[in-house]
Coordinates of C-alpha atoms in Angstrom, one line a residue:
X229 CA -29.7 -0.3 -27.3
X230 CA -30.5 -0.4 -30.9
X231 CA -30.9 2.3 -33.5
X232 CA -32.9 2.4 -36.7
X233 CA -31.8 5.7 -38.9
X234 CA -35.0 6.7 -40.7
X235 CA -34.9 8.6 -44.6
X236 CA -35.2 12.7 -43.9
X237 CA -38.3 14.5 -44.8
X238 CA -39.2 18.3 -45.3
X239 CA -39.3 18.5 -42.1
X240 CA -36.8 16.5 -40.1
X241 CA -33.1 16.3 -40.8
X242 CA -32.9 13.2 -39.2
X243 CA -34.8 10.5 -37.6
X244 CA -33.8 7.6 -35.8
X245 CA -35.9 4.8 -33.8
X246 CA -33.7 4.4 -30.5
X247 CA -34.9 0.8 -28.8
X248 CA -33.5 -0.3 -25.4
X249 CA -33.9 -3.4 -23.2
X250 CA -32.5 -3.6 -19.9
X251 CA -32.9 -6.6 -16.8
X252 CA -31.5 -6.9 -13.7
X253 CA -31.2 -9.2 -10.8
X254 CA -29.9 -9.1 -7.5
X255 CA -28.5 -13.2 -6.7
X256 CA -27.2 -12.2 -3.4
X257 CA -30.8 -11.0 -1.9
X258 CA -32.2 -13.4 0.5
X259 CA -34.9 -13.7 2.0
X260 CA -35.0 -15.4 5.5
X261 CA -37.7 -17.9 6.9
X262 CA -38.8 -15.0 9.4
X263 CA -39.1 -12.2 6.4
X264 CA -36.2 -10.1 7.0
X265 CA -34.3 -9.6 4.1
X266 CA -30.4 -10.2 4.0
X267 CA -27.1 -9.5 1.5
X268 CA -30.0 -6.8 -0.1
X269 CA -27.8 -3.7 -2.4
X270 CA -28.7 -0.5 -1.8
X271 CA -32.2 0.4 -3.7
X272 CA -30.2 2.9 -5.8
X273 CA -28.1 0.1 -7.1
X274 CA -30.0 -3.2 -7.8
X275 CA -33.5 -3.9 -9.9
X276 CA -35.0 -0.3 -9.8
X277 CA -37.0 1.3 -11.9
X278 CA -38.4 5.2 -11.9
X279 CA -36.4 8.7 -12.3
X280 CA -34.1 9.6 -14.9
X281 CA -33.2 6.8 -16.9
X282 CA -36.4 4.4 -16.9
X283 CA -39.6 4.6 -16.2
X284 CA -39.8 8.5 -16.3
X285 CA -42.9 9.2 -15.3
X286 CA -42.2 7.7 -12.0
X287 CA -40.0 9.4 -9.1
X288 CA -36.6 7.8 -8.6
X289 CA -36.8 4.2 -7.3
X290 CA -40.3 4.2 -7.6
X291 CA -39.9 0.5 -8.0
X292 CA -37.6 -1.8 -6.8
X293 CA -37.3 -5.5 -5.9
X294 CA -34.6 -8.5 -6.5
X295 CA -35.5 -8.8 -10.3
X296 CA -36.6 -6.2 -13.1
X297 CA -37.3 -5.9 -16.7
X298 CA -37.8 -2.8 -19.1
X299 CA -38.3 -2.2 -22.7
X300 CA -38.1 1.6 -24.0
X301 CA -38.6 2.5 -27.6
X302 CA -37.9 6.2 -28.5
X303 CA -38.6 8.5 -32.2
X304 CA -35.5 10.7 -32.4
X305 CA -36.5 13.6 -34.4
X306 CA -34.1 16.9 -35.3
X307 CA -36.1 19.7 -37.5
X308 CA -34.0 21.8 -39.5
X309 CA -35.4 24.6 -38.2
X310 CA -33.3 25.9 -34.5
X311 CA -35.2 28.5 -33.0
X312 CA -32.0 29.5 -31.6
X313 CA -30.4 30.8 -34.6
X314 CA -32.9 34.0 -34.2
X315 CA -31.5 34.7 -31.1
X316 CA -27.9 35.5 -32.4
X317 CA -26.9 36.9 -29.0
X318 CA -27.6 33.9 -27.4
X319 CA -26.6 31.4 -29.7
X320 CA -23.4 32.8 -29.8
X321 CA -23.2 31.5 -25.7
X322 CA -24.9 28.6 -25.7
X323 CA -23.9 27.3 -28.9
X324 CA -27.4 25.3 -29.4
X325 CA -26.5 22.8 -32.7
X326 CA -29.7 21.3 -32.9
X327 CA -33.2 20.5 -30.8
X328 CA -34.5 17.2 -30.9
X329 CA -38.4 16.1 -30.4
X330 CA -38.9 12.9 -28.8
X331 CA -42.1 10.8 -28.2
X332 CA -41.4 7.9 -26.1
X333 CA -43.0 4.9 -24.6
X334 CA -41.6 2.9 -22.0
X335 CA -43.1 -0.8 -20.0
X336 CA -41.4 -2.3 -17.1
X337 CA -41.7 -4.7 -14.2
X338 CA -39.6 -5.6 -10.8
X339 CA -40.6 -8.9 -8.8
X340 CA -38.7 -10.7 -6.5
X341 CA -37.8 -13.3 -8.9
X342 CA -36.3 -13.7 -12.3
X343 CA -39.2 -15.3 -14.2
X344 CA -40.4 -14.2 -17.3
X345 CA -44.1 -14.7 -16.8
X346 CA -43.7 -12.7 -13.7
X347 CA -41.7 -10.3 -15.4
X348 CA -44.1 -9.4 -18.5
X349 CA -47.5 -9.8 -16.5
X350 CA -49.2 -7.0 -14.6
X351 CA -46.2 -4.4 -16.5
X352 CA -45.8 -0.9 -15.1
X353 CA -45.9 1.6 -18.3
X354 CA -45.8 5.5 -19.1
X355 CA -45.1 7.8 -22.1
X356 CA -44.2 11.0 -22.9
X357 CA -42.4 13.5 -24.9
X358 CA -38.5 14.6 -24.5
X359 CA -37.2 17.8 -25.6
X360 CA -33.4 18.1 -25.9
X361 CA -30.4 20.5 -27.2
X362 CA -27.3 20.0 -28.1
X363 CA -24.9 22.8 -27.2
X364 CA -21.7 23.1 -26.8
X365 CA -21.1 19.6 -27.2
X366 CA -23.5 18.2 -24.6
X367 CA -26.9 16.9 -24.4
X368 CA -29.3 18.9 -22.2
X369 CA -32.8 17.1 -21.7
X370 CA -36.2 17.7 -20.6
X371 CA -38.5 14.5 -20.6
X372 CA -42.2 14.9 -19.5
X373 CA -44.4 11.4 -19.2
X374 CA -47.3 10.4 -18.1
X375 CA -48.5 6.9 -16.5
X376 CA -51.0 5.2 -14.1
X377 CA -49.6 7.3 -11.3
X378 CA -49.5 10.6 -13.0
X379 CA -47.0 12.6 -14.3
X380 CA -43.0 13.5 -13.8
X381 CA -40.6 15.6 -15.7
X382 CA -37.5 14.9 -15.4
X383 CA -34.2 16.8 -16.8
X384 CA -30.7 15.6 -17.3
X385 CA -27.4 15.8 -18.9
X386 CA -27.4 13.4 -21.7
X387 CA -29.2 11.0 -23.7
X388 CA -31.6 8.2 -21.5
X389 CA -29.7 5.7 -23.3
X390 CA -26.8 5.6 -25.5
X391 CA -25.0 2.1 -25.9

């Protein structure tokens, strides 16, 4: 991934712009003359895309095939205001450093190929917003998106992306 740091405003302590790419390909799948489907990794493994760390919107695996593409672009927002700091009982437990607003988009594609036309034609897509805490040291999330299919929430420990 990439990350842009933004100035602050009266608002935000800190914005960053969070890109990511990621593509895949399976070069053991085969596909035989009768249509069965050989030397194929485990859908949870090989070009899939839905659940928790692309294409949110979607359930896990949603999508899956030999090749894949994806493209996510986030706004990483932290207010100075922390709601949690008027909660002094609670803060004191959970130890909430800071909240962080996220509108994200995201587009992706599988096929069962590794061509670029194929790829960015005909792209699955969604958006949404992300809600996360830091406390105690770890990332808590809540990401809500919407898409062609509907809409998924989906929470996790840890940013989507973080390299």
């Amino acid at each position: 991934g990439a990350y842009l740091s933004l100035s602050q405003s009266d608002w935000f302590r800190q914005k960053v712009i969070a890109l990511n790419f990621w593509t895949s390909y399976s070069p053991t799948w085969d596909e035989q003359p009768n249509g069965d489907i050989t030397h194929r990794p485990p859908p949870y493994t090989g070009a899939t895309l839905g659940g928790l760390w692309r294409m949110r919107a979607y359930p896990s695996q949603r999508f899956n095939d030999q090749a894949a593409v994806y493209y996510s672009a986030e706004l990483r927002m932290i207010p100075y205001w922390n709601p949690f700091d008027y909660w002094p009982w609670l803060q004191k437990h959970l130890g909430v450093q800071w909240i962080q607003l996220v509108p994200f988009a995201e587009v992706g594609r599988v096929a069962p190929e590794w061509d670029v036309d194929r790829l960015h034609s005909d792209m699955k897509w969604d958006a949404g917003l992300g809600l996360r805490f830091l406390a105690m040291g770890i990332v808590a999330r809540i990401d809500t998106a919407f898409s062609d299919e509907g809409f998924g929430v989906q929470m996790m420990i840890s940013q989507p992306f973080q390299w």
